[in-house]
PDB file of C-alpha atoms in Angstrom:
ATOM      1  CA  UNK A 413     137.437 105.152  96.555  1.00  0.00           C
ATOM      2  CA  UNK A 414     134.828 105.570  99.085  1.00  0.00           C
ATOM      3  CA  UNK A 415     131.566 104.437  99.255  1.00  0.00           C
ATOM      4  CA  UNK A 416     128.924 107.344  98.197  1.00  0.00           C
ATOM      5  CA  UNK A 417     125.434 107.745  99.801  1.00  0.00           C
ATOM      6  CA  UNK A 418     122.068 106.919  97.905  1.00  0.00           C
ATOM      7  CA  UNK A 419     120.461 110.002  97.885  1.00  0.00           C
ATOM      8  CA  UNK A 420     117.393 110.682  99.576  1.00  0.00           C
ATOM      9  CA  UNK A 421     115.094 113.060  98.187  1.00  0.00           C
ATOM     10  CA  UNK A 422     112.079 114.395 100.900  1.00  0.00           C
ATOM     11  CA  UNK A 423     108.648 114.163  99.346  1.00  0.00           C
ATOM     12  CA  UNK A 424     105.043 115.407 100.407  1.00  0.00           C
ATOM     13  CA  UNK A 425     102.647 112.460  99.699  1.00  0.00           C
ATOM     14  CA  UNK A 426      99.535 112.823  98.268  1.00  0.00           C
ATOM     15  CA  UNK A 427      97.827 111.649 101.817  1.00  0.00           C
ATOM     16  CA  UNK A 428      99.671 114.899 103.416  1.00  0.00           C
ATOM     17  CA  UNK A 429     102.882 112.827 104.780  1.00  0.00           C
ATOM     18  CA  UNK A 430     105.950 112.941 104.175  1.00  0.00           C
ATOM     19  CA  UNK A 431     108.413 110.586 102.876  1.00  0.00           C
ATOM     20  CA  UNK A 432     111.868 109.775 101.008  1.00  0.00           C
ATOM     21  CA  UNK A 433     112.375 108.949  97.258  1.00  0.00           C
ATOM     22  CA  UNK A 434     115.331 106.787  97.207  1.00  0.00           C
ATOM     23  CA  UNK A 435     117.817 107.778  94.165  1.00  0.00           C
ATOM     24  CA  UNK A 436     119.885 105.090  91.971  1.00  0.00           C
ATOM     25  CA  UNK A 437     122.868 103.612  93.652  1.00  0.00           C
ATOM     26  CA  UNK A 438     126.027 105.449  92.660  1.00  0.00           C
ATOM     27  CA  UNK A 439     128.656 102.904  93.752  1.00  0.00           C
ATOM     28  CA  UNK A 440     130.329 100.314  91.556  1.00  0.00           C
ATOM     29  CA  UNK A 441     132.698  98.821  94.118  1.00  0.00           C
ATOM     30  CA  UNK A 442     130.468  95.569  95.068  1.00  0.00           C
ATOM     31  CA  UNK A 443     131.079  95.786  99.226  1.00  0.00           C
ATOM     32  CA  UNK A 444     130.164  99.655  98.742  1.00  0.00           C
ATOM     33  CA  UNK A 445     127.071  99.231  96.542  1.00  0.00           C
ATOM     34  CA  UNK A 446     125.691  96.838  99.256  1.00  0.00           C
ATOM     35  CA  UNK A 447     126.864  99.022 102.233  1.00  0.00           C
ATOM     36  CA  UNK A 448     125.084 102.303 100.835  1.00  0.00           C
ATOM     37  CA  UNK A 449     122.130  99.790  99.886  1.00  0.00           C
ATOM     38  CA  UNK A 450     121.740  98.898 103.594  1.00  0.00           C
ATOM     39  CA  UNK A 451     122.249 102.595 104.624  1.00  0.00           C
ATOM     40  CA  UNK A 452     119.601 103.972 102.511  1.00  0.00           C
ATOM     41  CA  UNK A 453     117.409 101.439 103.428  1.00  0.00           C
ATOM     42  CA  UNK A 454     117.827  99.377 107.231  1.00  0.00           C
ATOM     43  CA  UNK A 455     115.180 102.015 109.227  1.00  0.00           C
ATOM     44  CA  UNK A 456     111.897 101.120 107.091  1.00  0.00           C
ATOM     45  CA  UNK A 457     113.446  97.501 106.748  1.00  0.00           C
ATOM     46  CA  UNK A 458     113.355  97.378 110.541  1.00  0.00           C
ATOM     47  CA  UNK A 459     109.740  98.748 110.024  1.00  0.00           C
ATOM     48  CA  UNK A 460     108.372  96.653 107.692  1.00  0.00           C
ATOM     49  CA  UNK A 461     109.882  93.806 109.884  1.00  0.00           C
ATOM     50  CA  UNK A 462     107.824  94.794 112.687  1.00  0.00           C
ATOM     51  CA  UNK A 463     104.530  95.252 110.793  1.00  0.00           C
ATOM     52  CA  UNK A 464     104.923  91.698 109.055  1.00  0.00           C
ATOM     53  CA  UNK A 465     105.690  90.018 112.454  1.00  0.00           C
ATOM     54  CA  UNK A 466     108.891  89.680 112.949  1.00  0.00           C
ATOM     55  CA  UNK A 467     109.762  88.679 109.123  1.00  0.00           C
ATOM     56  CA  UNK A 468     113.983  89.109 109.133  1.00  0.00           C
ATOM     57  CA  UNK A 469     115.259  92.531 108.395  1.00  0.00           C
ATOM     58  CA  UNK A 470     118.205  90.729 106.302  1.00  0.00           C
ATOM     59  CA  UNK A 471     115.643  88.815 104.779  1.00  0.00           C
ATOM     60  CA  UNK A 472     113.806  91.824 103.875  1.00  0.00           C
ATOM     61  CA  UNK A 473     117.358  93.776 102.555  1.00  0.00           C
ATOM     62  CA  UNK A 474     118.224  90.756 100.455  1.00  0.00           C
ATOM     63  CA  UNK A 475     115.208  90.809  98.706  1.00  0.00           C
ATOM     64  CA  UNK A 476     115.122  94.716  98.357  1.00  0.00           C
ATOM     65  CA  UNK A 477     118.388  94.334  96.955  1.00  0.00           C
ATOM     66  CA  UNK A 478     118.401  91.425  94.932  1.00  0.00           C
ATOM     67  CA  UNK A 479     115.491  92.617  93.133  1.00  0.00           C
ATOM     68  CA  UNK A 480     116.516  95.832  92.363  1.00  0.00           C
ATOM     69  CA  UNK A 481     120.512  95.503  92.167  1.00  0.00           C
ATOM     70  CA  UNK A 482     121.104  96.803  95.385  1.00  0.00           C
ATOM     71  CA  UNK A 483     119.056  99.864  94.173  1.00  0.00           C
ATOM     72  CA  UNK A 484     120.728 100.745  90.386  1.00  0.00           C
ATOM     73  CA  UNK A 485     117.710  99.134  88.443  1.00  0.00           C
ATOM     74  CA  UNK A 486     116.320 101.871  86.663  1.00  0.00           C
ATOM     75  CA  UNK A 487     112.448 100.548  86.809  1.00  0.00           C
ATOM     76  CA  UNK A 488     112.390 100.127  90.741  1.00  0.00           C
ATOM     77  CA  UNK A 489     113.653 103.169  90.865  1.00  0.00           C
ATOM     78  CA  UNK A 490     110.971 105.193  88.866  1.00  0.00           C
ATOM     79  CA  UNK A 491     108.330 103.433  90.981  1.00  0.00           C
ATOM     80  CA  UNK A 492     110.471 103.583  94.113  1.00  0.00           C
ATOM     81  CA  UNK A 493     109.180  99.503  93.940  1.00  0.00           C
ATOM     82  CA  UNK A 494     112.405  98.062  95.217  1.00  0.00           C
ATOM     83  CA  UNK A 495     110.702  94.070  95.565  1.00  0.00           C
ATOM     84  CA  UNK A 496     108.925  94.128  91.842  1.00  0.00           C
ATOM     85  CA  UNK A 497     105.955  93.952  93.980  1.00  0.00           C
ATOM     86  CA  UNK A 498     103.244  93.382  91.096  1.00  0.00           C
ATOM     87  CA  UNK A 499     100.179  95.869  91.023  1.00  0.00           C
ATOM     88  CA  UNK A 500      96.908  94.411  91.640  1.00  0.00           C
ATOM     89  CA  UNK A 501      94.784  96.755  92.285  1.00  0.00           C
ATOM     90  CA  UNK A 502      94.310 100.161  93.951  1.00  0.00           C
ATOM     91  CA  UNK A 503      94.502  99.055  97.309  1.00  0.00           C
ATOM     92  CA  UNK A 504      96.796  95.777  96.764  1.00  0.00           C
ATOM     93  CA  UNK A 505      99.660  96.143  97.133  1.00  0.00           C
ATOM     94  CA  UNK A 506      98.752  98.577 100.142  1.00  0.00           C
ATOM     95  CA  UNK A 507     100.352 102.184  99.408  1.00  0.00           C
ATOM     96  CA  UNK A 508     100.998 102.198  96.091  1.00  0.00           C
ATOM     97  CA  UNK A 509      99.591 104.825  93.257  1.00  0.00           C
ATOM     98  CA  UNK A 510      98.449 103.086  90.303  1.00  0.00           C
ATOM     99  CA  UNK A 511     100.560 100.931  87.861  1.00  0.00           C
ATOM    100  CA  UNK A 512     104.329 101.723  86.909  1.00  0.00           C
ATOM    101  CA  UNK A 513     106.757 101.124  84.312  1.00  0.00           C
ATOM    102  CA  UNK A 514     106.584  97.514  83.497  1.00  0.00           C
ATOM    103  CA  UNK A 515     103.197  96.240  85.236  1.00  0.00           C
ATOM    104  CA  UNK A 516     105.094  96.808  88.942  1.00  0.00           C
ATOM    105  CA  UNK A 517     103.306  98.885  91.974  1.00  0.00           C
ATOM    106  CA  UNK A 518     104.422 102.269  92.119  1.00  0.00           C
ATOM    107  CA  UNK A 519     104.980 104.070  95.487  1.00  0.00           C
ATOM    108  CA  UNK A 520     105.882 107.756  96.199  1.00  0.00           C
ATOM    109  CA  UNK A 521     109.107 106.422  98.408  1.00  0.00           C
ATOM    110  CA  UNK A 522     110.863 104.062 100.473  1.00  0.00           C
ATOM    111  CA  UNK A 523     108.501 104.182 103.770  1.00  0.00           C
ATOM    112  CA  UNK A 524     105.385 103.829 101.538  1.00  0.00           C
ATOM    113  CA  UNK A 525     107.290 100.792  99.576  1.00  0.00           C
ATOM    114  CA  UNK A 526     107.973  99.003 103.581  1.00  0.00           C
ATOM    115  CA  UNK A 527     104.752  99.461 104.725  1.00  0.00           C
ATOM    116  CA  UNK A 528     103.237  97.924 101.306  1.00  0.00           C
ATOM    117  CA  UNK A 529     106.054  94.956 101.081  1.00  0.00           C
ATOM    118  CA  UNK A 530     105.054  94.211 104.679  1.00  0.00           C
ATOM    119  CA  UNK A 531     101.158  94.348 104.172  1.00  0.00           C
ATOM    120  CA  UNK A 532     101.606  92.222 101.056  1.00  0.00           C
ATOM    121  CA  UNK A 533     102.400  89.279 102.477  1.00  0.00           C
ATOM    122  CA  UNK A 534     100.340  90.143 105.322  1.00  0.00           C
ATOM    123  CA  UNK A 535      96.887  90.391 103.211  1.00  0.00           C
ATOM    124  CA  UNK A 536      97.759  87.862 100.489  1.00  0.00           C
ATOM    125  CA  UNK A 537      95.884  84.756 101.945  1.00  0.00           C
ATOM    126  CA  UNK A 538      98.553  82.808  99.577  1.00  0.00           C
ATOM    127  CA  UNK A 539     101.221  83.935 102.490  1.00  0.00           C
ATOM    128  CA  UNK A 540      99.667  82.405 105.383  1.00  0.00           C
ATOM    129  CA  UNK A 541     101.447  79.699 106.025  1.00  0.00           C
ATOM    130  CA  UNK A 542     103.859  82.405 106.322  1.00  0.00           C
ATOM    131  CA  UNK A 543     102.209  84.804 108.694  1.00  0.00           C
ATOM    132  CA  UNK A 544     101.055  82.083 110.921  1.00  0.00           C
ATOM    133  CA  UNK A 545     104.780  80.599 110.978  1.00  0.00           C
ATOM    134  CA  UNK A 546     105.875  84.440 111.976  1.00  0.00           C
ATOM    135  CA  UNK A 547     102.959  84.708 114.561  1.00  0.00           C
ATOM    136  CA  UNK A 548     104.233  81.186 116.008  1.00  0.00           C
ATOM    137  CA  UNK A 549     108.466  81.896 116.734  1.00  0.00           C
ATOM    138  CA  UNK A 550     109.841  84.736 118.252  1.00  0.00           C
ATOM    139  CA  UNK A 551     113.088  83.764 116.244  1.00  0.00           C
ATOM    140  CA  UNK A 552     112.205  83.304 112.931  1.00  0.00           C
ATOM    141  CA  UNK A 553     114.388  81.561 110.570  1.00  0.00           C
ATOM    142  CA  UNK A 554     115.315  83.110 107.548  1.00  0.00           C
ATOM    143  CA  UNK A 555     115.683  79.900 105.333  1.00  0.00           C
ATOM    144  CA  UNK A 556     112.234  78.764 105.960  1.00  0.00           C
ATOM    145  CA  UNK A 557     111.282  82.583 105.377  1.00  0.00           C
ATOM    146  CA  UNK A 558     112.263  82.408 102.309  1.00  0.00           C
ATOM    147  CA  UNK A 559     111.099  78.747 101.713  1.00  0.00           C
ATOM    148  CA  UNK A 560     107.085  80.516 102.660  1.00  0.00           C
ATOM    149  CA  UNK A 561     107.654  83.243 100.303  1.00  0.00           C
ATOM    150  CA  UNK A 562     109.054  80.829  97.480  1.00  0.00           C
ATOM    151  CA  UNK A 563     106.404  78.550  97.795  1.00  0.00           C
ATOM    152  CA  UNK A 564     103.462  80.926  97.602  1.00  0.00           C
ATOM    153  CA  UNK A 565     104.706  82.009  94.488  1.00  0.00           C
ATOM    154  CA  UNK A 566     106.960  85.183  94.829  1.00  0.00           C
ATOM    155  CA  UNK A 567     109.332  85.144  92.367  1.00  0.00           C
ATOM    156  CA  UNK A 568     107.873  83.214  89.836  1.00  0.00           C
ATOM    157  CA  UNK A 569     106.765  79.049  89.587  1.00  0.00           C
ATOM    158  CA  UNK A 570     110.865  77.457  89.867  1.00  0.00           C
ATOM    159  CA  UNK A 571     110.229  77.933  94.298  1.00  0.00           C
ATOM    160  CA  UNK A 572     113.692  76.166  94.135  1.00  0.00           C
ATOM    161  CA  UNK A 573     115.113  78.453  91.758  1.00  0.00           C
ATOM    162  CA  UNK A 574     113.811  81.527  93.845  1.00  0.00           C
ATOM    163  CA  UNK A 575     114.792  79.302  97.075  1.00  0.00           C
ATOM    164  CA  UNK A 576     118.728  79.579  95.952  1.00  0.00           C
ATOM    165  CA  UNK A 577     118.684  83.234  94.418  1.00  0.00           C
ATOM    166  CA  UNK A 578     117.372  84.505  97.717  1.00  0.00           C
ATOM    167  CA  UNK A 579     119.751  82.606  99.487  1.00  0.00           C
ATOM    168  CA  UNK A 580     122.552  83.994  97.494  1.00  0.00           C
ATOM    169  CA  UNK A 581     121.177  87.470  98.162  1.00  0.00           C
ATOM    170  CA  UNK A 582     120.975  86.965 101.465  1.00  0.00           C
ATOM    171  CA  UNK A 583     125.038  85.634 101.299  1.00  0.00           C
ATOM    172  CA  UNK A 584     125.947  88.805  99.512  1.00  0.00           C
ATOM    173  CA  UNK A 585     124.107  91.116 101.705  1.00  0.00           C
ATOM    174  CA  UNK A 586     125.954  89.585 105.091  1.00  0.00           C
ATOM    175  CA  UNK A 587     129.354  89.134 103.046  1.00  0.00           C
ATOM    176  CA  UNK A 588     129.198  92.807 102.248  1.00  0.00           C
ATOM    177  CA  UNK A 589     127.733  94.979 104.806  1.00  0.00           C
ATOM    178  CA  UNK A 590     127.641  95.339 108.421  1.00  0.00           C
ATOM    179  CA  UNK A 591     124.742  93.081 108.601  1.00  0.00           C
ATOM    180  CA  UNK A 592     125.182  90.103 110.425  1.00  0.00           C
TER     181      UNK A 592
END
């Protein structure tokens, strides 16, 4: 069988722009679920990559993925919150429209979700060592990426636990899509 686009769903935003609600995932063959994943998703990867300086696209797909089941988790989906990115506040994390199912930031789509993924790590002082280690390497590596983000606390107080589920994410995500 072959694999079957995510659909994308063009939305007005309440600031006037426009953006794309990302639907569930309809594939059930593993290598196609990731490959639509990384369809629906690699341009505001790539974007959020380049607002959080430089943090690794394939980083930034693994966790997408991971945390949402490569995009058939029901939750992330009705607050198009495909990193569980917990609401603080109005403004924190940056684009999102008030609390959704389950205490997570909602967003009206998948640009809005980027730009907020990339300015949470960016305005969470706990992510510094982080941004600074971005700022510093024009080749970042993704294993100490995800050592920064572990250790700050995303994804819960086991770091090491987080540390290897990442990691496997990251596995499945090159194993089965055209990500390298």
């Amino acid at each position: 069988m072959a694999k079957t686009a995510i659909t994308l769903t063009k939305v007005t935003c309440a600031d006037g722009t426009t953006d794309y609600k990302v639907g569930l995932n309809p594939n059930t063959n593993a290598d196609d679920k990731v490959q639509a994943f990384v369809d629906a998703f690699k341009s505001v990867a790539n974007t959020a990559s380049s607002t959080c300086h430089g943090l690794p696209t394939k980083l930034i797909l693994a966790m997408w993925g991971g945390e949402s089941g490569w995009a058939t988790g029901n939750t992330q989906n009705s607050n198009q919150n495909w990193s569980n990115m917990i609401y603080t506040s109005a403004t924190n994390p940056v684009g999102n429209i008030g609390e959704g199912k389950s205490g997570w930031a909602k967003f009206e789509g998948r640009s809005k979700h980027a730009n907020g993924f990339a300015y949470f790590f960016i305005n969470n002082s706990r992510y510094s060592a982080l941004i600074e280690y971005l700022k510093g390497t024009n080749s970042p590596d993704v294993d100490t990426c995800i050592a920064h983000i572990a250790n700050a606390g995303y994804g819960g107080s086991d770091h090491a636990a987080y540390i290897e589920t990442v990691k496997s994410w990251v596995s499945t995500l090159v194993k089965r899509s055209d990500i390298e």
